[in-house]
Tab-separated table of C-alpha atoms in Angstrom:
chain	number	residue	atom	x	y	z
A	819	UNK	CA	0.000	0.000	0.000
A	820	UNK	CA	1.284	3.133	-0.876
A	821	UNK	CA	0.712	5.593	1.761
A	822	UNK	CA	0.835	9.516	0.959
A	823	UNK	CA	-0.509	10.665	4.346
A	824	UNK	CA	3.223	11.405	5.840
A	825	UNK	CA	4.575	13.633	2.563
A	826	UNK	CA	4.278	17.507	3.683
A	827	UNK	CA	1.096	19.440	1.695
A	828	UNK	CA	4.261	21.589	0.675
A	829	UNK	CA	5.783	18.795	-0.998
A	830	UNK	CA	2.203	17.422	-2.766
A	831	UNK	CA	1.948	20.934	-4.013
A	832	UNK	CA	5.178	21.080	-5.696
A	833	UNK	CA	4.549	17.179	-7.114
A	834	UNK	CA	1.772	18.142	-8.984
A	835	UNK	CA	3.390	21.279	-9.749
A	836	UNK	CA	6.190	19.192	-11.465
A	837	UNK	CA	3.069	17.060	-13.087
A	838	UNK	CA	1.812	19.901	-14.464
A	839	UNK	CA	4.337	21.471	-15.751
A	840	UNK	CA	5.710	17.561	-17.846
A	841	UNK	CA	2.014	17.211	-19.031
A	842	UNK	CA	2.399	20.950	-20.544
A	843	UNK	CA	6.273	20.254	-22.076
A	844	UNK	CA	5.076	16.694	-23.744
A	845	UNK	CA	1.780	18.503	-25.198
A	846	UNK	CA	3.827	21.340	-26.804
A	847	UNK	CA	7.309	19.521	-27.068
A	848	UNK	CA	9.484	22.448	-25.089
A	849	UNK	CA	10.174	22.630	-21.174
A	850	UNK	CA	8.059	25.484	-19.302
A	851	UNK	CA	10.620	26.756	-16.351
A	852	UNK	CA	9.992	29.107	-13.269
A	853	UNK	CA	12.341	30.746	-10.982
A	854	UNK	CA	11.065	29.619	-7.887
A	855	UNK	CA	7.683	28.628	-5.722
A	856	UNK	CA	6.965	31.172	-2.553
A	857	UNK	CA	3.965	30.513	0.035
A	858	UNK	CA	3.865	34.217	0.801
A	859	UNK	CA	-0.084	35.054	-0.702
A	860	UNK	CA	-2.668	35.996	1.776
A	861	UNK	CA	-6.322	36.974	1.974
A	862	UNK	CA	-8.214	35.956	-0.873
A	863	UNK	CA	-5.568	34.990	-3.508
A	864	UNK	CA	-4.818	31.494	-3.175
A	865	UNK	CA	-2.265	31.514	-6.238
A	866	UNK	CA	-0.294	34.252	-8.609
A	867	UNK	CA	1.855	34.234	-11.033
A	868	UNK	CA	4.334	36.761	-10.777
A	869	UNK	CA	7.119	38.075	-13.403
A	870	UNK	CA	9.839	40.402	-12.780
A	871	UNK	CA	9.869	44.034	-13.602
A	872	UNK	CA	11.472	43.338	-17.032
A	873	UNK	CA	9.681	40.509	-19.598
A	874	UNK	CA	12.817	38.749	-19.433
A	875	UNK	CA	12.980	37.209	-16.103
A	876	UNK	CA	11.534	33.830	-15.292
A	877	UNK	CA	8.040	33.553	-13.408
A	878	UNK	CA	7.655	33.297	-9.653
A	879	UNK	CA	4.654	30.809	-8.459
A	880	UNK	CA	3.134	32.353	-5.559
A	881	UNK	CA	0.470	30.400	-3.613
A	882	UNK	CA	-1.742	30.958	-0.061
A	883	UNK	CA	-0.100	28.903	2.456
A	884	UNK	CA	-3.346	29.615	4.601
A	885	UNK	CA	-5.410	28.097	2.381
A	886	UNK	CA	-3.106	25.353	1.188
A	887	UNK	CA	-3.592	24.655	4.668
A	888	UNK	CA	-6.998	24.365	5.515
A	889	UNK	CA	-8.576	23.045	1.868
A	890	UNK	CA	-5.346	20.643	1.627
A	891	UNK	CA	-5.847	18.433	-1.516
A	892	UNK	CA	-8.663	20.696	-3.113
A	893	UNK	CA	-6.370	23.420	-3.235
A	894	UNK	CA	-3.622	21.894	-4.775
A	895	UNK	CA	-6.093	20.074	-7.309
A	896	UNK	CA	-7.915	23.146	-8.458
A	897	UNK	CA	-4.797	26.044	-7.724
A	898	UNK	CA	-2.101	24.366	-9.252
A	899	UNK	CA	-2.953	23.926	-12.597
A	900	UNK	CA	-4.880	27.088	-12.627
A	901	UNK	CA	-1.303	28.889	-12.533
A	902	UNK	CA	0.560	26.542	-14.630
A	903	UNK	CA	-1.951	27.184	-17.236
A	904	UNK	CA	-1.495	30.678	-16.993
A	905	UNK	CA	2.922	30.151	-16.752
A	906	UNK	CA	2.338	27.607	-19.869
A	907	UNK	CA	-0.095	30.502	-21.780
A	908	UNK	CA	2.150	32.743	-20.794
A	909	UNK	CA	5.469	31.112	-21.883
A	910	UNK	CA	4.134	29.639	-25.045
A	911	UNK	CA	1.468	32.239	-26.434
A	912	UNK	CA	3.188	35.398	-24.999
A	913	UNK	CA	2.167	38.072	-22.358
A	914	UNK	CA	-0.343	39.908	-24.327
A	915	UNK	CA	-2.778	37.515	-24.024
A	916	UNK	CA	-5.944	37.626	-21.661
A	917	UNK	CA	-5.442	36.389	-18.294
A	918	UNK	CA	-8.078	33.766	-18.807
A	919	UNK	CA	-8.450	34.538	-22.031
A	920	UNK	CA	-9.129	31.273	-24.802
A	921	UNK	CA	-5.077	29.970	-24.876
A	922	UNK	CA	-5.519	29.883	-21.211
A	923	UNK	CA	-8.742	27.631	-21.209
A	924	UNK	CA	-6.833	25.719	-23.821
A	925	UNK	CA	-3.978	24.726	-21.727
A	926	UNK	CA	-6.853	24.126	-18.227
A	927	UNK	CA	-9.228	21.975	-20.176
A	928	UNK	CA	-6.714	20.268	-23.299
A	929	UNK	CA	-3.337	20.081	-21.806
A	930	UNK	CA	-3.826	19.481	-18.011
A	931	UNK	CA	-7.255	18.034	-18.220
A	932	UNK	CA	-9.166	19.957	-16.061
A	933	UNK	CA	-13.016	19.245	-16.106
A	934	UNK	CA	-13.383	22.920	-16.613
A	935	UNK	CA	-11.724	26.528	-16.258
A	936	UNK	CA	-12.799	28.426	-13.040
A	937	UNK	CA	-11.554	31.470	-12.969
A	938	UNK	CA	-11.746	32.250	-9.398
A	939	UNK	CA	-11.212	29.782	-6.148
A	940	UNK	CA	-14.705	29.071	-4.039
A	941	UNK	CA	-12.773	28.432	-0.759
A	942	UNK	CA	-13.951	30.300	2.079
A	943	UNK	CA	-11.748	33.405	3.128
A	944	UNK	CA	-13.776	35.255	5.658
A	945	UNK	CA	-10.932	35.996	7.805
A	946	UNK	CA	-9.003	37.200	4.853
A	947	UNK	CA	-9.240	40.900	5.291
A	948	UNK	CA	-10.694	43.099	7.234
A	949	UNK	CA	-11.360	46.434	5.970
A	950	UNK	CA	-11.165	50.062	7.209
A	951	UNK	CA	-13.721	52.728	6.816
A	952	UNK	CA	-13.383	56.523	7.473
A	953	UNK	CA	-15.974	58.397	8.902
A	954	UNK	CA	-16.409	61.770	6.492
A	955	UNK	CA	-19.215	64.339	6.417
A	956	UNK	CA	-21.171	66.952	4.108
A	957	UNK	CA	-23.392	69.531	4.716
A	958	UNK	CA	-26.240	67.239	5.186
A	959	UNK	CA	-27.774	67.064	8.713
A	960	UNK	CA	-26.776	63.784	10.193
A	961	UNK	CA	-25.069	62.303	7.589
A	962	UNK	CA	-22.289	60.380	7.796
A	963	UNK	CA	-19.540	59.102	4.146
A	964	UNK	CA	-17.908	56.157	4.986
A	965	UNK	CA	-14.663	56.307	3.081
A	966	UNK	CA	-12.653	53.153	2.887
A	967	UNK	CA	-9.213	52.916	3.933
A	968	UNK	CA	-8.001	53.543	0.091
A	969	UNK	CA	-10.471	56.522	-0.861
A	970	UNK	CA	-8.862	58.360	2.570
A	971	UNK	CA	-6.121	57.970	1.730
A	972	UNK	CA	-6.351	59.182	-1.987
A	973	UNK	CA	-7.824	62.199	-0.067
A	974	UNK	CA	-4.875	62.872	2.413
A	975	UNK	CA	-2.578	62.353	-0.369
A	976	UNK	CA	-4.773	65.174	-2.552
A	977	UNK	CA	-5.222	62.854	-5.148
A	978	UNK	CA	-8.896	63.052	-5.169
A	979	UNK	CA	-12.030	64.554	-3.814
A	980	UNK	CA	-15.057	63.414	-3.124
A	981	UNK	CA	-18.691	64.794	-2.598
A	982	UNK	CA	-21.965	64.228	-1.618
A	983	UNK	CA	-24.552	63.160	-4.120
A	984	UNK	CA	-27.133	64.701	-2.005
A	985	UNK	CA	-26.094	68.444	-1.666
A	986	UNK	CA	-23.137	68.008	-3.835
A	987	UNK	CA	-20.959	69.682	-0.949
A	988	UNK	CA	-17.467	68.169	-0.923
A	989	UNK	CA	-16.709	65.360	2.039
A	990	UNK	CA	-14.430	66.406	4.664
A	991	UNK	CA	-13.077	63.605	7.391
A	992	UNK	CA	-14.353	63.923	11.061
A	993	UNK	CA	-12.015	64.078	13.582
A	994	UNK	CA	-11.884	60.704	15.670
């Protein structure tokens, strides 16, 4: 009996990584390579696939170690080829493609054999991210803008201003 209970969900990751990857390279006859694979995602990305600043540097495979955690073998089977497609589409059709674009379905559903191409993950991230809102007002009577965390700071930065679409008065924070 061949027991895979003791290998590391680390190590089954990069396995089917590997058998990913030499499913894609006897398909289109050429090796697909990546510079390295980081567990450093978090939130509600459980994979990305990341190239340096210039087009010539090889592709880092980034993946949610949180997740990997907690979903185990569903992550790897649905994550894992969802970002070697997209390093294969990349590598062999170039950059300009869409992300999930037709070449990208080709390589999910032809080349790896995926049942189908989900875009997006459905594994729960409720503790993923919390966000921040900023209480702002108008000249409306007891009326209170919540800004997120983003639009405030766009405002503190003066890179944008915002206004009620009530009065049309522009929103200034509160002090807290």
């Amino acid at each position: 009996m061949n027991d895979v209970t003791h290998i590391t969900l680390p190590t089954r990751l990069n396995h089917a990584l590997e058998d990913c990857l030499r499913r894609a390279a006897l398909h289109f006859g050429r090796a697909f390579a990546y510079e390295k694979v980081v567990m450093n995602l978090r939130g509600r990305a459980a994979g990305q696939i990341r190239y340096g600043r210039r087009g010539d540097t090889l592709a880092e495979l980034r993946f949610n170690a949180a997740l990997l955690e907690r979903y185990g073998q569903a992550f790897i089977d649905e994550v894992v080829p969802h970002e070697v497609a997209h390093l294969v589409a990349y590598s062999h059709y170039g950059t300009k493609i869409r992300p999930h674009g037709k070449e990208w379905q080709y390589v999910m559903c032809e080349v790896l054999g995926q049942k189908e191409a989900r875009v997006t993950h459905q594994f729960q991230t409720e503790n993923a991210r919390t966000v921040r809102y900023f209480d702002y007002r108008c000249s409306c009577p007891d009326t209170i803008h919540r800004l997120s965390a983003i639009r405030h700071g766009k405002v503190s930065r003066r890179k944008a201003r915002y206004q009620c679409r009530r009065c049309g008065e522009p929103l200034y924070a509160v002090a807290s």
